[in-house]
Short mmCIF file of N, CA and C in Angstrom, two decimals:
data_model
loop_
_atom_site.label_atom_id
_atom_site.label_comp_id
_atom_site.label_asym_id
_atom_site.label_seq_id
_atom_site.Cartn_x
_atom_site.Cartn_y
_atom_site.Cartn_z
N UNK H 1 -34.29 6.38 -15.56
CA UNK H 1 -34.37 7.36 -14.43
C UNK H 1 -33.50 6.88 -13.22
N UNK H 2 -32.64 7.72 -12.77
CA UNK H 2 -31.81 7.46 -11.65
C UNK H 2 -32.55 7.54 -10.28
N UNK H 3 -32.75 6.41 -9.66
CA UNK H 3 -33.24 6.47 -8.32
C UNK H 3 -32.28 6.89 -7.31
N UNK H 4 -32.65 7.29 -6.05
CA UNK H 4 -31.70 7.59 -5.04
C UNK H 4 -32.05 6.73 -3.87
N UNK H 5 -30.90 6.25 -3.36
CA UNK H 5 -30.95 5.50 -2.02
C UNK H 5 -31.33 6.74 -1.01
N UNK H 6 -32.18 6.41 0.01
CA UNK H 6 -32.47 7.43 1.13
C UNK H 6 -31.41 8.15 1.63
N UNK H 7 -30.30 7.45 1.96
CA UNK H 7 -29.16 8.08 2.50
C UNK H 7 -28.47 8.95 1.53
N UNK H 8 -28.43 8.65 0.10
CA UNK H 8 -27.87 9.52 -0.78
C UNK H 8 -28.59 10.81 -0.86
N UNK H 9 -30.01 10.68 -0.78
CA UNK H 9 -30.81 11.85 -0.78
C UNK H 9 -30.55 12.82 0.31
N UNK H 10 -30.35 12.16 1.50
CA UNK H 10 -30.00 12.95 2.73
C UNK H 10 -28.57 13.62 2.47
N UNK H 11 -27.69 13.00 1.97
CA UNK H 11 -26.39 13.52 1.66
C UNK H 11 -26.45 14.68 0.72
N UNK H 12 -27.32 14.58 -0.36
CA UNK H 12 -27.47 15.71 -1.27
C UNK H 12 -28.07 16.92 -0.61
N UNK H 13 -29.07 16.77 0.30
CA UNK H 13 -29.70 17.91 1.14
C UNK H 13 -28.48 18.53 2.10
N UNK H 14 -27.95 17.62 2.84
CA UNK H 14 -27.00 18.22 3.82
C UNK H 14 -25.74 18.88 3.22
N UNK H 15 -25.25 18.32 2.13
CA UNK H 15 -24.09 18.89 1.46
C UNK H 15 -24.46 20.29 0.82
N UNK H 16 -25.65 20.37 0.20
CA UNK H 16 -25.99 21.64 -0.40
C UNK H 16 -26.33 22.63 0.73
N UNK H 17 -26.94 22.19 1.85
CA UNK H 17 -27.03 23.20 2.99
C UNK H 17 -25.75 23.65 3.62
N UNK H 18 -24.74 22.68 3.65
CA UNK H 18 -23.48 23.06 4.27
C UNK H 18 -22.74 24.17 3.30
N UNK H 19 -22.81 23.88 1.97
CA UNK H 19 -22.26 24.88 1.06
C UNK H 19 -22.92 26.18 1.13
N UNK H 20 -24.25 26.17 1.31
CA UNK H 20 -25.09 27.41 1.28
C UNK H 20 -24.72 28.13 2.74
N UNK H 21 -24.52 27.56 3.76
CA UNK H 21 -24.14 28.13 4.89
C UNK H 21 -22.71 28.73 4.88
N UNK H 22 -21.87 28.11 4.15
CA UNK H 22 -20.47 28.71 3.89
C UNK H 22 -20.49 29.90 3.05
N UNK H 23 -21.39 29.90 2.03
CA UNK H 23 -21.49 31.03 1.13
C UNK H 23 -22.75 30.98 0.38
N UNK H 24 -23.58 32.03 0.45
CA UNK H 24 -24.90 32.05 -0.17
C UNK H 24 -24.69 31.74 -1.59
N UNK H 25 -25.55 30.95 -2.12
CA UNK H 25 -25.47 30.57 -3.59
C UNK H 25 -24.72 29.44 -3.83
N UNK H 26 -23.70 28.96 -3.02
CA UNK H 26 -22.84 27.83 -3.31
C UNK H 26 -23.63 26.53 -3.21
N UNK H 27 -24.62 26.42 -2.42
CA UNK H 27 -25.48 25.27 -2.43
C UNK H 27 -26.30 24.97 -3.73
N UNK H 28 -26.65 26.12 -4.34
CA UNK H 28 -27.36 26.05 -5.68
C UNK H 28 -26.32 25.61 -6.65
N UNK H 29 -25.05 26.02 -6.54
CA UNK H 29 -24.07 25.60 -7.46
C UNK H 29 -23.70 24.05 -7.32
N UNK H 30 -23.68 23.69 -6.00
CA UNK H 30 -23.46 22.26 -5.89
C UNK H 30 -24.56 21.44 -6.48
N UNK H 31 -25.86 21.87 -6.24
CA UNK H 31 -27.00 21.18 -6.83
C UNK H 31 -27.07 21.20 -8.35
N UNK H 32 -26.53 22.33 -8.91
CA UNK H 32 -26.47 22.45 -10.38
C UNK H 32 -25.50 21.33 -10.94
N UNK H 33 -24.27 21.24 -10.34
CA UNK H 33 -23.26 20.27 -10.73
C UNK H 33 -23.73 18.90 -10.54
N UNK H 34 -24.60 18.65 -9.47
CA UNK H 34 -25.10 17.40 -9.16
C UNK H 34 -26.13 16.99 -10.30
N UNK H 35 -27.05 17.95 -10.66
CA UNK H 35 -27.99 17.68 -11.64
C UNK H 35 -27.25 17.29 -13.03
N UNK H 36 -26.22 18.06 -13.31
CA UNK H 36 -25.42 17.70 -14.58
C UNK H 36 -24.98 16.37 -14.54
N UNK H 37 -24.32 15.93 -13.34
CA UNK H 37 -23.91 14.47 -13.27
C UNK H 37 -25.03 13.48 -13.27
N UNK H 38 -26.14 13.89 -12.75
CA UNK H 38 -27.36 13.05 -12.78
C UNK H 38 -27.75 12.74 -14.26
N UNK H 39 -27.81 13.90 -15.06
CA UNK H 39 -28.24 13.89 -16.45
C UNK H 39 -27.28 13.08 -17.22
N UNK H 40 -26.06 13.09 -17.04
CA UNK H 40 -25.04 12.39 -17.75
C UNK H 40 -25.29 11.00 -17.52
N UNK H 41 -25.47 10.55 -16.20
CA UNK H 41 -25.68 9.22 -15.86
C UNK H 41 -26.89 8.60 -16.42
N UNK H 42 -27.90 9.38 -16.44
CA UNK H 42 -29.26 8.86 -16.97
C UNK H 42 -29.12 8.59 -18.52
N UNK H 43 -28.42 9.52 -19.13
CA UNK H 43 -28.20 9.45 -20.56
C UNK H 43 -27.28 8.40 -20.94
N UNK H 44 -26.14 8.25 -20.27
CA UNK H 44 -25.03 7.40 -20.51
C UNK H 44 -24.61 6.61 -19.22
N UNK H 45 -25.41 5.53 -18.82
CA UNK H 45 -25.04 4.89 -17.46
C UNK H 45 -23.67 4.50 -17.33
N UNK H 46 -23.01 4.19 -18.46
CA UNK H 46 -21.61 3.60 -18.40
C UNK H 46 -20.67 4.72 -18.35
N UNK H 47 -21.01 5.99 -18.34
CA UNK H 47 -20.13 7.09 -18.50
C UNK H 47 -19.18 7.22 -17.23
N UNK H 48 -19.72 6.95 -16.11
CA UNK H 48 -18.90 7.00 -14.93
C UNK H 48 -17.81 5.85 -14.86
N UNK H 49 -16.65 6.19 -14.28
CA UNK H 49 -15.64 5.21 -14.18
C UNK H 49 -16.01 4.19 -13.14
N UNK H 50 -15.66 2.93 -13.38
CA UNK H 50 -15.81 1.80 -12.40
C UNK H 50 -15.11 2.09 -11.19
N UNK H 51 -15.72 1.53 -10.06
CA UNK H 51 -15.21 1.75 -8.72
C UNK H 51 -14.30 0.64 -8.50
N UNK H 52 -13.02 0.91 -8.22
CA UNK H 52 -12.02 -0.17 -8.19
C UNK H 52 -11.57 -0.35 -6.74
N UNK H 53 -12.42 -0.92 -5.81
CA UNK H 53 -11.93 -1.15 -4.52
C UNK H 53 -11.83 -2.64 -4.24
N UNK H 54 -11.00 -3.26 -4.87
CA UNK H 54 -10.87 -4.70 -4.59
C UNK H 54 -11.95 -5.58 -5.15
N UNK H 55 -12.63 -6.24 -4.23
CA UNK H 55 -13.50 -7.38 -4.66
C UNK H 55 -15.01 -6.92 -4.81
N UNK H 56 -15.15 -5.67 -5.26
CA UNK H 56 -16.67 -5.21 -5.45
C UNK H 56 -17.09 -5.78 -6.68
N UNK H 57 -18.50 -5.98 -6.64
CA UNK H 57 -19.15 -6.50 -7.98
C UNK H 57 -19.07 -5.37 -9.10
N UNK H 58 -19.17 -5.90 -10.27
CA UNK H 58 -19.29 -4.97 -11.43
C UNK H 58 -20.44 -4.09 -11.28
N UNK H 59 -20.54 -3.06 -11.98
CA UNK H 59 -21.74 -2.15 -11.99
C UNK H 59 -21.55 -1.12 -11.05
N UNK H 60 -20.61 -0.97 -10.20
CA UNK H 60 -20.49 0.18 -9.32
C UNK H 60 -19.66 1.27 -9.93
N UNK H 61 -20.15 2.47 -10.13
CA UNK H 61 -19.55 3.47 -11.01
C UNK H 61 -19.57 4.81 -10.15
N UNK H 62 -18.80 5.77 -10.60
CA UNK H 62 -18.77 7.06 -10.06
C UNK H 62 -18.44 8.13 -10.96
N UNK H 63 -19.11 9.33 -10.83
CA UNK H 63 -18.82 10.52 -11.60
C UNK H 63 -18.49 11.71 -10.65
N UNK H 64 -17.46 12.30 -11.05
CA UNK H 64 -17.02 13.51 -10.17
C UNK H 64 -17.73 14.76 -10.56
N UNK H 65 -18.25 15.50 -9.57
CA UNK H 65 -18.86 16.79 -9.84
C UNK H 65 -17.77 17.76 -10.31
N UNK H 66 -18.31 18.64 -11.17
CA UNK H 66 -17.31 19.54 -11.92
C UNK H 66 -16.56 20.37 -10.94
N UNK H 67 -17.28 21.09 -10.19
CA UNK H 67 -16.58 22.16 -9.26
C UNK H 67 -16.34 21.88 -7.78
N UNK H 68 -16.80 20.60 -7.53
CA UNK H 68 -16.82 20.22 -6.07
C UNK H 68 -16.14 18.92 -5.78
N UNK H 69 -15.41 18.76 -4.83
CA UNK H 69 -14.89 17.39 -4.47
C UNK H 69 -15.72 16.30 -3.99
N UNK H 70 -16.80 16.12 -4.82
CA UNK H 70 -17.80 15.12 -4.47
C UNK H 70 -17.90 14.18 -5.72
N UNK H 71 -18.44 12.91 -5.27
CA UNK H 71 -18.56 11.93 -6.35
C UNK H 71 -20.12 11.41 -6.20
N UNK H 72 -20.64 11.25 -7.36
CA UNK H 72 -21.94 10.57 -7.50
C UNK H 72 -21.59 9.11 -7.64
N UNK H 73 -21.94 8.35 -6.57
CA UNK H 73 -21.59 6.81 -6.65
C UNK H 73 -22.88 6.18 -6.92
N UNK H 74 -22.83 5.29 -7.99
CA UNK H 74 -24.11 4.72 -8.44
C UNK H 74 -23.86 3.23 -8.94
N UNK H 75 -24.86 2.59 -8.91
CA UNK H 75 -25.02 1.17 -9.41
C UNK H 75 -25.83 1.10 -10.79
N UNK H 76 -25.51 0.34 -11.73
CA UNK H 76 -26.20 0.13 -12.93
C UNK H 76 -27.00 -1.09 -13.05
N UNK H 77 -26.81 -2.14 -12.05
CA UNK H 77 -27.53 -3.30 -12.18
C UNK H 77 -28.00 -3.77 -10.74
N UNK H 78 -29.15 -4.17 -10.71
CA UNK H 78 -30.28 -4.52 -11.65
C UNK H 78 -30.98 -3.19 -12.14
N UNK H 79 -30.86 -2.17 -11.33
CA UNK H 79 -31.50 -0.89 -11.85
C UNK H 79 -30.54 0.31 -11.45
N UNK H 80 -30.75 1.51 -12.13
CA UNK H 80 -29.86 2.58 -11.89
C UNK H 80 -30.19 3.30 -10.63
N UNK H 81 -29.28 3.17 -9.69
CA UNK H 81 -29.48 3.83 -8.20
C UNK H 81 -28.29 4.52 -7.78
N UNK H 82 -28.43 5.84 -7.39
CA UNK H 82 -27.45 6.54 -6.60
C UNK H 82 -27.33 6.08 -5.28
N UNK H 83 -26.16 5.55 -4.88
CA UNK H 83 -25.82 4.99 -3.58
C UNK H 83 -25.40 6.04 -2.64
N UNK H 84 -24.51 6.97 -3.22
CA UNK H 84 -24.01 7.99 -2.24
C UNK H 84 -23.60 9.28 -2.99
N UNK H 85 -23.60 10.42 -2.34
CA UNK H 85 -23.03 11.68 -2.67
C UNK H 85 -21.82 11.82 -1.73
N UNK H 86 -20.72 11.27 -2.20
CA UNK H 86 -19.58 11.09 -1.36
C UNK H 86 -18.36 12.08 -1.52
N UNK H 87 -17.85 12.63 -0.44
CA UNK H 87 -16.66 13.45 -0.59
C UNK H 87 -15.61 12.54 -1.14
N UNK H 88 -14.78 12.92 -2.07
CA UNK H 88 -13.77 12.16 -2.64
C UNK H 88 -12.63 11.86 -1.80
N UNK H 89 -12.53 12.61 -0.65
CA UNK H 89 -11.36 12.28 0.17
C UNK H 89 -11.58 11.76 1.65
N UNK H 90 -12.88 11.71 1.95
CA UNK H 90 -13.29 11.37 3.21
C UNK H 90 -13.87 9.91 3.36
N UNK H 91 -13.54 9.13 4.21
CA UNK H 91 -14.15 7.89 4.56
C UNK H 91 -14.47 7.04 3.22
N UNK H 92 -13.50 6.65 2.45
CA UNK H 92 -13.76 5.88 1.21
C UNK H 92 -14.53 4.54 1.50
N UNK H 93 -15.50 4.38 0.80
CA UNK H 93 -16.33 3.11 0.98
C UNK H 93 -17.40 3.00 2.07
N UNK H 94 -17.54 4.12 2.69
CA UNK H 94 -18.51 4.13 3.88
C UNK H 94 -19.87 3.78 3.34
N UNK H 95 -20.11 3.84 2.22
CA UNK H 95 -21.48 3.67 1.51
C UNK H 95 -21.57 2.13 1.19
N UNK H 96 -20.61 1.37 1.26
CA UNK H 96 -20.68 -0.10 0.86
C UNK H 96 -21.78 -0.87 1.52
N UNK H 97 -22.15 -0.74 2.75
CA UNK H 97 -23.33 -1.54 3.27
C UNK H 97 -24.56 -1.20 2.70
N UNK H 98 -24.67 -0.02 2.07
CA UNK H 98 -26.00 0.34 1.41
C UNK H 98 -26.19 -0.53 0.07
N UNK H 99 -25.20 -1.16 -0.38
CA UNK H 99 -25.36 -2.06 -1.49
C UNK H 99 -26.23 -3.22 -1.19
N UNK H 100 -26.21 -3.73 0.01
CA UNK H 100 -27.08 -4.83 0.44
C UNK H 100 -28.57 -4.49 0.44
N UNK H 101 -28.85 -3.25 0.49
CA UNK H 101 -30.27 -2.71 0.65
C UNK H 101 -30.81 -2.60 -0.76
N UNK H 102 -30.13 -2.80 -1.82
CA UNK H 102 -30.68 -2.56 -3.15
C UNK H 102 -31.35 -3.79 -3.68
#
C-alpha cells in the first residue's frame, strides 16, 4: 500500500482543485490519472523510472501521469511512500528535504 507524505497529500488536493477551477471536471480527470499511477506503483513498485539527480540514494522513482504534466515521486525503501505530486517542469527537486522525514 502506497503511503503519502502529508505534503504530497496537500499537493494532490491543491492540484485537483486548481484544475477544477480551470475547467469543471478536470480535477476529477487529474485524480483519475493519479489513481492509475498509484495502482501501477502499488502493483509494480519498480515500474517508475529511477530519479537521476546526481547523488540521490537508490529507491527514488517517478511515474508520469497520462494526461497531465505531473509526476508521482515516490520511494521504495524502507517502505512505499509518495513524496510529491510534482509538476514536471517547475522547481525540480523541491521535495528533496522531505526524504529526511521518512
